PDB file of C-alpha atoms in Angstrom:
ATOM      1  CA  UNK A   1      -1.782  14.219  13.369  1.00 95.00           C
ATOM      2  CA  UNK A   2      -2.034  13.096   9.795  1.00 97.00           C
ATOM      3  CA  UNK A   3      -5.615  11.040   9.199  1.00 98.00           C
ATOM      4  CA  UNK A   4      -6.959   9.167   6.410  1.00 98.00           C
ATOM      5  CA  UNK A   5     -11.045   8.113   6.780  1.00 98.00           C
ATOM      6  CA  UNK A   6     -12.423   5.957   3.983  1.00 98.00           C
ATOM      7  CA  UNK A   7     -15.855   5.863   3.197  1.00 98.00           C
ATOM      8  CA  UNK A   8     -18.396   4.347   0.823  1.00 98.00           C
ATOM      9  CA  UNK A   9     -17.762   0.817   0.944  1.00 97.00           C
ATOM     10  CA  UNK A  10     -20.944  -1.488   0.252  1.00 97.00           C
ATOM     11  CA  UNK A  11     -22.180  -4.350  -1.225  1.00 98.00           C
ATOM     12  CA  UNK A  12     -22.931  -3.762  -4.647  1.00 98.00           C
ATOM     13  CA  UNK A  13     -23.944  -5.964  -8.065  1.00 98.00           C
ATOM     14  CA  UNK A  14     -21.496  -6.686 -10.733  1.00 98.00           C
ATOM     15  CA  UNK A  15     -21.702  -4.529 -13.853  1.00 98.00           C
ATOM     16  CA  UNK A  16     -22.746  -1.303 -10.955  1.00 98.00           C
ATOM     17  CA  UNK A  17     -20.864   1.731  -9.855  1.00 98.00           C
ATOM     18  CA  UNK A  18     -19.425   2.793  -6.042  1.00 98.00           C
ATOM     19  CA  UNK A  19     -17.471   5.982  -5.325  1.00 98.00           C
ATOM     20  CA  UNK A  20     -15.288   5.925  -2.463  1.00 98.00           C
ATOM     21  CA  UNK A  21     -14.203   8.683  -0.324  1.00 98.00           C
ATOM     22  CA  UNK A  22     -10.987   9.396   1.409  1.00 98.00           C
ATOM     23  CA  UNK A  23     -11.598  12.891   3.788  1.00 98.00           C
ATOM     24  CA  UNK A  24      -7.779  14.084   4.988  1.00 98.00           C
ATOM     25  CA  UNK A  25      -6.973  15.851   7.725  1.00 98.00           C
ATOM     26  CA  UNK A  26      -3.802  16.932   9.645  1.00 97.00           C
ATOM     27  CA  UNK A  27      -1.648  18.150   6.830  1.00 97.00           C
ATOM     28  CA  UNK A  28      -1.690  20.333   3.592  1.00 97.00           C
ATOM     29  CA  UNK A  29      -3.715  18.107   1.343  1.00 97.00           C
ATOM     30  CA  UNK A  30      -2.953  19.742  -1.455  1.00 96.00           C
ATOM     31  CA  UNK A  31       0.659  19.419  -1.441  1.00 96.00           C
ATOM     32  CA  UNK A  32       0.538  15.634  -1.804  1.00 97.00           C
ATOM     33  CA  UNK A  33       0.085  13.138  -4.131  1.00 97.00           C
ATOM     34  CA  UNK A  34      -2.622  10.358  -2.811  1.00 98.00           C
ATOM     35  CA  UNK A  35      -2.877   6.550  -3.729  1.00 98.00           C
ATOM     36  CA  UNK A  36      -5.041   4.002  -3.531  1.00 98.00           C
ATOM     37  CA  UNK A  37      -4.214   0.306  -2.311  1.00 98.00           C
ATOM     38  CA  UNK A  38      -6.539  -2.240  -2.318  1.00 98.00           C
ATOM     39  CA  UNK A  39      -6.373  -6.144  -0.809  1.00 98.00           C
ATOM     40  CA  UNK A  40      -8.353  -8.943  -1.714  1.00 98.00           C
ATOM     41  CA  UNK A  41     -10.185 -11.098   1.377  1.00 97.00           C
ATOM     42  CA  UNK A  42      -6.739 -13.062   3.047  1.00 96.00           C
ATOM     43  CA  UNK A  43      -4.743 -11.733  -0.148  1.00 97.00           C
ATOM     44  CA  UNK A  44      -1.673  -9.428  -0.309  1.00 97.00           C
ATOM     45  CA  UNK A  45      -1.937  -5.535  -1.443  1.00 98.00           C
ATOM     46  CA  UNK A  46      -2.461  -4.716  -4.511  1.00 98.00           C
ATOM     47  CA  UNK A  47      -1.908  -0.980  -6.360  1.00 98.00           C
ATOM     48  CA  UNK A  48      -4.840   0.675  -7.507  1.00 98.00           C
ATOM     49  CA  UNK A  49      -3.842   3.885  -8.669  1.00 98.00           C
ATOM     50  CA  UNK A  50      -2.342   7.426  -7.836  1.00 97.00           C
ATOM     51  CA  UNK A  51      -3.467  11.367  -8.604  1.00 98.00           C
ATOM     52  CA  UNK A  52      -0.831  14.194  -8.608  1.00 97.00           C
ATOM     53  CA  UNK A  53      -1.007  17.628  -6.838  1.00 96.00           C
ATOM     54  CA  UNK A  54      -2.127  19.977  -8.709  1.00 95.00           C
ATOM     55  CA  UNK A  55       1.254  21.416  -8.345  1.00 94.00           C
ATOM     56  CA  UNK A  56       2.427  18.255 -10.488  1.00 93.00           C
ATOM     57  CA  UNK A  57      -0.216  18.670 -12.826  1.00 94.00           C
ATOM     58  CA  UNK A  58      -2.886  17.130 -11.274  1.00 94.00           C
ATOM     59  CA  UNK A  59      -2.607  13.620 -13.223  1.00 96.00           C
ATOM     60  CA  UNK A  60      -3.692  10.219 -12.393  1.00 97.00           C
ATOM     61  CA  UNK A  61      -2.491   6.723 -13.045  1.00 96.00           C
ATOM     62  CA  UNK A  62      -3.846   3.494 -12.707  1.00 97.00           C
ATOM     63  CA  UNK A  63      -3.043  -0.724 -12.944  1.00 97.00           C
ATOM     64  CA  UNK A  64      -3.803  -2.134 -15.857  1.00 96.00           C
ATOM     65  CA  UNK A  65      -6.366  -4.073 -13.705  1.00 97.00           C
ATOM     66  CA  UNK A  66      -8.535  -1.384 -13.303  1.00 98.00           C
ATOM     67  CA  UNK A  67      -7.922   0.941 -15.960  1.00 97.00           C
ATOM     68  CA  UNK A  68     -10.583   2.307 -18.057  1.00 97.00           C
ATOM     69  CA  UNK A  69     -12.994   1.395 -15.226  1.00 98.00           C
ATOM     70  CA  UNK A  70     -11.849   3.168 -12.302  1.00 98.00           C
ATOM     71  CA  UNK A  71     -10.866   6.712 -11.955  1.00 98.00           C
ATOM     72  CA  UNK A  72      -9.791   9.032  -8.817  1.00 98.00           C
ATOM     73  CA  UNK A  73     -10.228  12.554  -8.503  1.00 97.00           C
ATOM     74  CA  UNK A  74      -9.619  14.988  -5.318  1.00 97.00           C
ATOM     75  CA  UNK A  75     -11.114  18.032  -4.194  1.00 97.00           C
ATOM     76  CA  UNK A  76      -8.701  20.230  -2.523  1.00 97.00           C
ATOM     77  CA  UNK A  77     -10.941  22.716  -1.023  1.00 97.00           C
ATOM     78  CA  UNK A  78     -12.575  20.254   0.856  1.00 97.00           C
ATOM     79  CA  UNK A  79      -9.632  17.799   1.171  1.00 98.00           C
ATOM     80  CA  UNK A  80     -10.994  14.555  -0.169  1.00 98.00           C
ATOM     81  CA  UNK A  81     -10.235  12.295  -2.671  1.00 98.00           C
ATOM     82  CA  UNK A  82     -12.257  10.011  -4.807  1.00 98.00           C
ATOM     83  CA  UNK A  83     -12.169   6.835  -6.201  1.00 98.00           C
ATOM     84  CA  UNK A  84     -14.904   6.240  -9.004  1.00 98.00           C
ATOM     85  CA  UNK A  85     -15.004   2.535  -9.427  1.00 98.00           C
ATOM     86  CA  UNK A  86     -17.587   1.300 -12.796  1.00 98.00           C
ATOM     87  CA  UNK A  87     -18.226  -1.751 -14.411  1.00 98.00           C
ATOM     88  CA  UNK A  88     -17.306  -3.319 -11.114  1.00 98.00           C
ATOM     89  CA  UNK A  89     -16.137  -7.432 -11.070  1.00 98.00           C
ATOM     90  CA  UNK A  90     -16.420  -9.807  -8.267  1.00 98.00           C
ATOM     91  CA  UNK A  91     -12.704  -9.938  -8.192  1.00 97.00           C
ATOM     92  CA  UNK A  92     -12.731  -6.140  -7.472  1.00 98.00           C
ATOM     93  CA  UNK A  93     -14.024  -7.054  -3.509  1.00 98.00           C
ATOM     94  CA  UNK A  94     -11.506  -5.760  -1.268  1.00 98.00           C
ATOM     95  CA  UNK A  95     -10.894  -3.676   1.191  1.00 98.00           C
ATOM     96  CA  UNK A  96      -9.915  -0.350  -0.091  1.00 98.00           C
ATOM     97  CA  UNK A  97      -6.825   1.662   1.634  1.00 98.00           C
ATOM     98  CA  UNK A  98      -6.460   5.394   0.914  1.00 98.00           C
ATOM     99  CA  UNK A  99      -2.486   6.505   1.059  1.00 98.00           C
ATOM    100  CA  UNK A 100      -0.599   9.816   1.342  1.00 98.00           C
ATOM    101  CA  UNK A 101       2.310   8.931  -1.177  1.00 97.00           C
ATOM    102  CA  UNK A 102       5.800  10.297   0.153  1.00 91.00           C
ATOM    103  CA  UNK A 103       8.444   9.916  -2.541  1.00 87.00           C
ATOM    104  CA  UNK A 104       7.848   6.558  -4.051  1.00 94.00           C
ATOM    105  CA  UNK A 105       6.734   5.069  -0.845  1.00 97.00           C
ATOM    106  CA  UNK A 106       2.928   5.126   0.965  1.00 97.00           C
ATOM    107  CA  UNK A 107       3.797   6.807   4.709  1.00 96.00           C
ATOM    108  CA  UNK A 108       0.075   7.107   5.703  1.00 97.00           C
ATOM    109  CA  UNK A 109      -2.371   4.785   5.363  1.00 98.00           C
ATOM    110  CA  UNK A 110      -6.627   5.062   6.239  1.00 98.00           C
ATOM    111  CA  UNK A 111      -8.597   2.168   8.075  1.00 98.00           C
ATOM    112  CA  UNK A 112      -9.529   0.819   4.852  1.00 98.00           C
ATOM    113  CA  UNK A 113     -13.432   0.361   3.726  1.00 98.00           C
ATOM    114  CA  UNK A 114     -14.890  -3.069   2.175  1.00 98.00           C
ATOM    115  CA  UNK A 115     -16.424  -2.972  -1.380  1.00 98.00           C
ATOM    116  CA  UNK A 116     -17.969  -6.386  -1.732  1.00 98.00           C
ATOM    117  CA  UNK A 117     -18.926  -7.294  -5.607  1.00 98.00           C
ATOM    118  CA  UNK A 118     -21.487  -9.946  -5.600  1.00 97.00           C
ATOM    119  CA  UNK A 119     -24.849 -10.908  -7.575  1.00 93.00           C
TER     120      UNK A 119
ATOM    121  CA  UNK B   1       1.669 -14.448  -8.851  1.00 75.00           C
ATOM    122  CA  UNK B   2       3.668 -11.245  -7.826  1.00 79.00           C
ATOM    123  CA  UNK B   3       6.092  -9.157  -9.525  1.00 88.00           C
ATOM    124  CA  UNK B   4       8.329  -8.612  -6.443  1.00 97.00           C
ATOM    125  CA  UNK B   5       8.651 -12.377  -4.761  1.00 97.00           C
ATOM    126  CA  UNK B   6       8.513 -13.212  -1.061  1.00 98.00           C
ATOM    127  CA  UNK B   7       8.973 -15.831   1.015  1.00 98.00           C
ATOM    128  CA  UNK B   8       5.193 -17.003   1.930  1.00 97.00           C
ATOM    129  CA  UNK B   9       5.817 -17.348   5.812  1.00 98.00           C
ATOM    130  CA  UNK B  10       9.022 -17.417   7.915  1.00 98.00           C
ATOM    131  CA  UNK B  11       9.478 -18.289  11.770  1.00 97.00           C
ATOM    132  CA  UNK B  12      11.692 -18.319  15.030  1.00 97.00           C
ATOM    133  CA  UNK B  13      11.670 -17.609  18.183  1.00 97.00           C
ATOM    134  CA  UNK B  14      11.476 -14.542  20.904  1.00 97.00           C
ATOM    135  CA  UNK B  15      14.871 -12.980  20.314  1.00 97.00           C
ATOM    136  CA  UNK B  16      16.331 -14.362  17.398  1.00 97.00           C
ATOM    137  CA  UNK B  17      17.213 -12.546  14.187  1.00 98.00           C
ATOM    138  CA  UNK B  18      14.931 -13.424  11.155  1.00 98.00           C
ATOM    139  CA  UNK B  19      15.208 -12.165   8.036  1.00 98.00           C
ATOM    140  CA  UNK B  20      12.734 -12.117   4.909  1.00 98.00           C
ATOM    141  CA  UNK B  21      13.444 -11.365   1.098  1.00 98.00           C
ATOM    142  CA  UNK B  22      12.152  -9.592  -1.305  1.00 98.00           C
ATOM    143  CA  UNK B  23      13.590 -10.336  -5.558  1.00 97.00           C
ATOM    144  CA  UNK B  24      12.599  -8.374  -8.227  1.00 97.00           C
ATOM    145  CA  UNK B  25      13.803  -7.886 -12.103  1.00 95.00           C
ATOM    146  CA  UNK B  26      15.558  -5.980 -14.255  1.00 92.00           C
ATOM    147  CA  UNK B  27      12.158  -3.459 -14.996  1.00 95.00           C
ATOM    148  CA  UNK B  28      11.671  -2.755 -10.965  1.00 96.00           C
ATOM    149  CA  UNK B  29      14.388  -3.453  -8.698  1.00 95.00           C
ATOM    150  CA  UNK B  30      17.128  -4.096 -10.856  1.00 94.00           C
ATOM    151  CA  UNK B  31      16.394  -0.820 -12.068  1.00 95.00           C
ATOM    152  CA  UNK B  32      17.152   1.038  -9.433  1.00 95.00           C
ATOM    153  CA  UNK B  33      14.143   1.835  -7.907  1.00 96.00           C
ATOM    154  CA  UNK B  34      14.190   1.855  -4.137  1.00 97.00           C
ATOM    155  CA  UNK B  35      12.214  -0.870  -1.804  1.00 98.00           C
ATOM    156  CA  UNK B  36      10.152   0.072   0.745  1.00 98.00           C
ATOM    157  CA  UNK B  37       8.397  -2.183   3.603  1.00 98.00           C
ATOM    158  CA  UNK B  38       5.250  -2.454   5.460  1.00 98.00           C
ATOM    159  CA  UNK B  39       4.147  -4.602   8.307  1.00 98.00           C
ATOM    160  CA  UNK B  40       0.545  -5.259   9.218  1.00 98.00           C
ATOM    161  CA  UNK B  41      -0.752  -6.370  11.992  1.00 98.00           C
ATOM    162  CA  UNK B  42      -3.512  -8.876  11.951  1.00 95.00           C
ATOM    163  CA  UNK B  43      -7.195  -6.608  11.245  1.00 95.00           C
ATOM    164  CA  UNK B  44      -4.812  -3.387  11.086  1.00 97.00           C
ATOM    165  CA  UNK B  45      -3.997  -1.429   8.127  1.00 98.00           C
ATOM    166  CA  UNK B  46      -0.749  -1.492   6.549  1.00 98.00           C
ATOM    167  CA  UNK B  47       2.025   1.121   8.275  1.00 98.00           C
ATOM    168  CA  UNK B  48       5.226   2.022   6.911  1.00 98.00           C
ATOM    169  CA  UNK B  49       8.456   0.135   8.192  1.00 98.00           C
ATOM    170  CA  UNK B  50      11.735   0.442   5.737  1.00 98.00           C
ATOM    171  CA  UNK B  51      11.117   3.931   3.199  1.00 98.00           C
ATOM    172  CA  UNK B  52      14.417   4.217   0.570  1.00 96.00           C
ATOM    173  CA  UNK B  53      15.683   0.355   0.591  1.00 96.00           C
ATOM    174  CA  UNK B  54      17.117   1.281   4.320  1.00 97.00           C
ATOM    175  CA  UNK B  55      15.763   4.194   5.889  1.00 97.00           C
ATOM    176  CA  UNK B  56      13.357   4.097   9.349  1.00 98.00           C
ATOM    177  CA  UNK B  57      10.490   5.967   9.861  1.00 96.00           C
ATOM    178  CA  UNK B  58       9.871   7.756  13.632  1.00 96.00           C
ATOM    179  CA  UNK B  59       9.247   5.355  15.905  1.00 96.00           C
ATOM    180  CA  UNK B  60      10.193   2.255  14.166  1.00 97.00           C
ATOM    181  CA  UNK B  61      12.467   0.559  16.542  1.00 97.00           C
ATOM    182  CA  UNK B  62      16.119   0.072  15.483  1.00 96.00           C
ATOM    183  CA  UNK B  63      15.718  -3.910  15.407  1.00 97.00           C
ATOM    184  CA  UNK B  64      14.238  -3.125  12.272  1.00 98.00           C
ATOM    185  CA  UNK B  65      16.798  -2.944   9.358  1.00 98.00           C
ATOM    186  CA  UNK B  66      16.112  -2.645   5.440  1.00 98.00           C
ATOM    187  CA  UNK B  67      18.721  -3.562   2.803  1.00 97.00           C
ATOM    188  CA  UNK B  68      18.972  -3.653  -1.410  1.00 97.00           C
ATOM    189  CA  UNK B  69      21.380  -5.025  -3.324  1.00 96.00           C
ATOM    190  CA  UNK B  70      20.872  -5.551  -7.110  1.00 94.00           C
ATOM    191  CA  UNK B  71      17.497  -7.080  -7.355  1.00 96.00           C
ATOM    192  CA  UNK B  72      17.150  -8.342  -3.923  1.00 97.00           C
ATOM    193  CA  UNK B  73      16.040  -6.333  -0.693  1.00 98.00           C
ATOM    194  CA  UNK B  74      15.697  -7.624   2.516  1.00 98.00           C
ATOM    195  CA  UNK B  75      14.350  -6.638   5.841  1.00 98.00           C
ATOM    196  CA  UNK B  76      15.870  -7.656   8.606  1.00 98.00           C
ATOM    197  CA  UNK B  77      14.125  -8.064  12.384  1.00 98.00           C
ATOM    198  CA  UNK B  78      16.307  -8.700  15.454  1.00 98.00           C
ATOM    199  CA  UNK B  79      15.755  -9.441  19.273  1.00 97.00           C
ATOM    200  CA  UNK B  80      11.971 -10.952  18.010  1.00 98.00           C
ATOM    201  CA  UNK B  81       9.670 -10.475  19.911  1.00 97.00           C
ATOM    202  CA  UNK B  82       5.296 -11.662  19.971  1.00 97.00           C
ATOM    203  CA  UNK B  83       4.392  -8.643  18.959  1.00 96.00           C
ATOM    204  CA  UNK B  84       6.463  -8.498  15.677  1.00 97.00           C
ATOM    205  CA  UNK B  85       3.906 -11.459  14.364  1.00 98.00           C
ATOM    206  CA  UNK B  86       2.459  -9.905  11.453  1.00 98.00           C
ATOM    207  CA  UNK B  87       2.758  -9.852   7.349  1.00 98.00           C
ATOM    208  CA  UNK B  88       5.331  -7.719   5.902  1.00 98.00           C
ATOM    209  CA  UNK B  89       5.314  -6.828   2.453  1.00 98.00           C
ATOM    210  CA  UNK B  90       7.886  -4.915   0.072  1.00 98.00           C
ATOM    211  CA  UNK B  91       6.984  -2.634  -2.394  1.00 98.00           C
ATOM    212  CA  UNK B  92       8.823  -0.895  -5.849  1.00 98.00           C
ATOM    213  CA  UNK B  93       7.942   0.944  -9.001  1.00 97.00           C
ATOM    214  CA  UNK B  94       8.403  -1.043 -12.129  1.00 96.00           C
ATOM    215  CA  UNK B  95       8.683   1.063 -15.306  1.00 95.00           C
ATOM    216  CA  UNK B  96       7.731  -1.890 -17.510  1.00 95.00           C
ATOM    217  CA  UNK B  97       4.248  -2.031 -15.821  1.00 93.00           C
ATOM    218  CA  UNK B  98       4.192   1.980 -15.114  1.00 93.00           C
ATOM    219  CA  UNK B  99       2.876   1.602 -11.611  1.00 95.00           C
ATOM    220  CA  UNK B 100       3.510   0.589  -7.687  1.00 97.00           C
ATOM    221  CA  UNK B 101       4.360  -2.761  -7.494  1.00 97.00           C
ATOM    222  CA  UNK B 102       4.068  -5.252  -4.091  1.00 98.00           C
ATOM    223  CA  UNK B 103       5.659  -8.570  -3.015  1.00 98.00           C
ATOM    224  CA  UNK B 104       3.190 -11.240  -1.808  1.00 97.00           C
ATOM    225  CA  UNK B 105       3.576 -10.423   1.367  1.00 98.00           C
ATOM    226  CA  UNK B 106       5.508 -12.917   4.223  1.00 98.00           C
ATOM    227  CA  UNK B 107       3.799 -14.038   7.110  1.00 98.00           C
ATOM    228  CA  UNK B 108       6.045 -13.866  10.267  1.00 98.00           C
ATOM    229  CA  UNK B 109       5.156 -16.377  13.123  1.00 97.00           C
ATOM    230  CA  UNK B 110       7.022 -15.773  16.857  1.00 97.00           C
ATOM    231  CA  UNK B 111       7.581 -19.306  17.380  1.00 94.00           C
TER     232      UNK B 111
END
């Protein structure tokens, strides 16, 4: 059974850093390409960004929104992926989903974890 | 405001046929890039509905129906029923913006 389990949400300042976590299990990790989706408090979803396999070179891409600020890495050994998030703005509290991407489309999706930006 | 655009809420009643849209532009849609849908349940995290403007994942029931045409998709639900009440959202790829792109989302009440 594919699983997604994000963790590291919190409560942090604006201006500070949070990593998020997103540990896989029930599939080969490294064959896919994983995404994160984020969605405001009673707002729709909103893209974050996306890394590669490695087989696809391993790259990453990211909405303008959050680019230059956030960045996701994954550690195949272990099966996790990342989500660095700096500089972080009250408008960046959400709850944070972690995706398996299949195709163009996101087939699995985690619980979710809440990063709350606030002074 | 959204790139893809949605119909805020829709409605009717146990066993009726609703339908919701979903219009994008000549950069996502229009492009040729394939619509996808999710539905969430209230508290729940998103799950896949509609993949490839059409297509059903295992286990969807067949009253669920996804269709594209131009820029428009729509998703179609038949024989309603309560526990269809959720938000449903579509989702593209728009070259313009580089990136995943989703509608506003429509919030489905079972009248």
């Amino acid at each position: 059974e594919v699983q997604l389990v994000e963790s590291g949400g919190d409560l942090v300042h604006p201006g500070r850093s949070l990593r998020l976590s997103c540990t896989a299990s029930g599939f080969t990790f490294n064959y896919y390409a994983l995404s994160w989706v984020r969605q405001a408090p009673g707002k729709g979803l909103e893209w974050v960004g996306l890394i590669r396999s490695k087989a696809y070179g391993g790259a990453s891409e990211y909405a303008a929104s959050v680019k230059g600020r956030f960045s996701i890495s994954r550690d195949d050994s272990e099966s996790i992926a990342y989500l660095q998030m700096n500089s972080l703005k009250p408008e960046d509290t959400a709850v944070y989903y972690c995706t398996r991407v299949g195709g163009s489309y996101y087939n699995y999706w985690g619980q979710g974890t809440l990063v709350t930006v606030s002074p | 405001q959204s790139v893809l655009t949605q119909p805020p809420s829709v409605s009717g009643a146990p066993g009726q046929r609703v339908t919701i849209s979903c219009t994008g532009s000549s950069s996502n849609t229009g492009a040729g890039y394939d619509v996808h849908w999710y539905q969430q349940l209230p508290g729940r995290a998103p799950k896949l509905l509609i993949y490839g403007n059409g297509n059903r994942p295992s286990g969807v029931p067949d009253r669920f129906s996804g269709s594209k045409s131009g820029t428009s998709a729509s998703l179609a639900i038949t024989g309603l029923q309560a526990e269809d009440e959720a938000d449903y959202y579509c989702q593209s790829y728009d070259n313009s913006l580089s990136g995943s792109i989703f509608g506003g989302g429509t919030k489905l009440t079972v009248l």
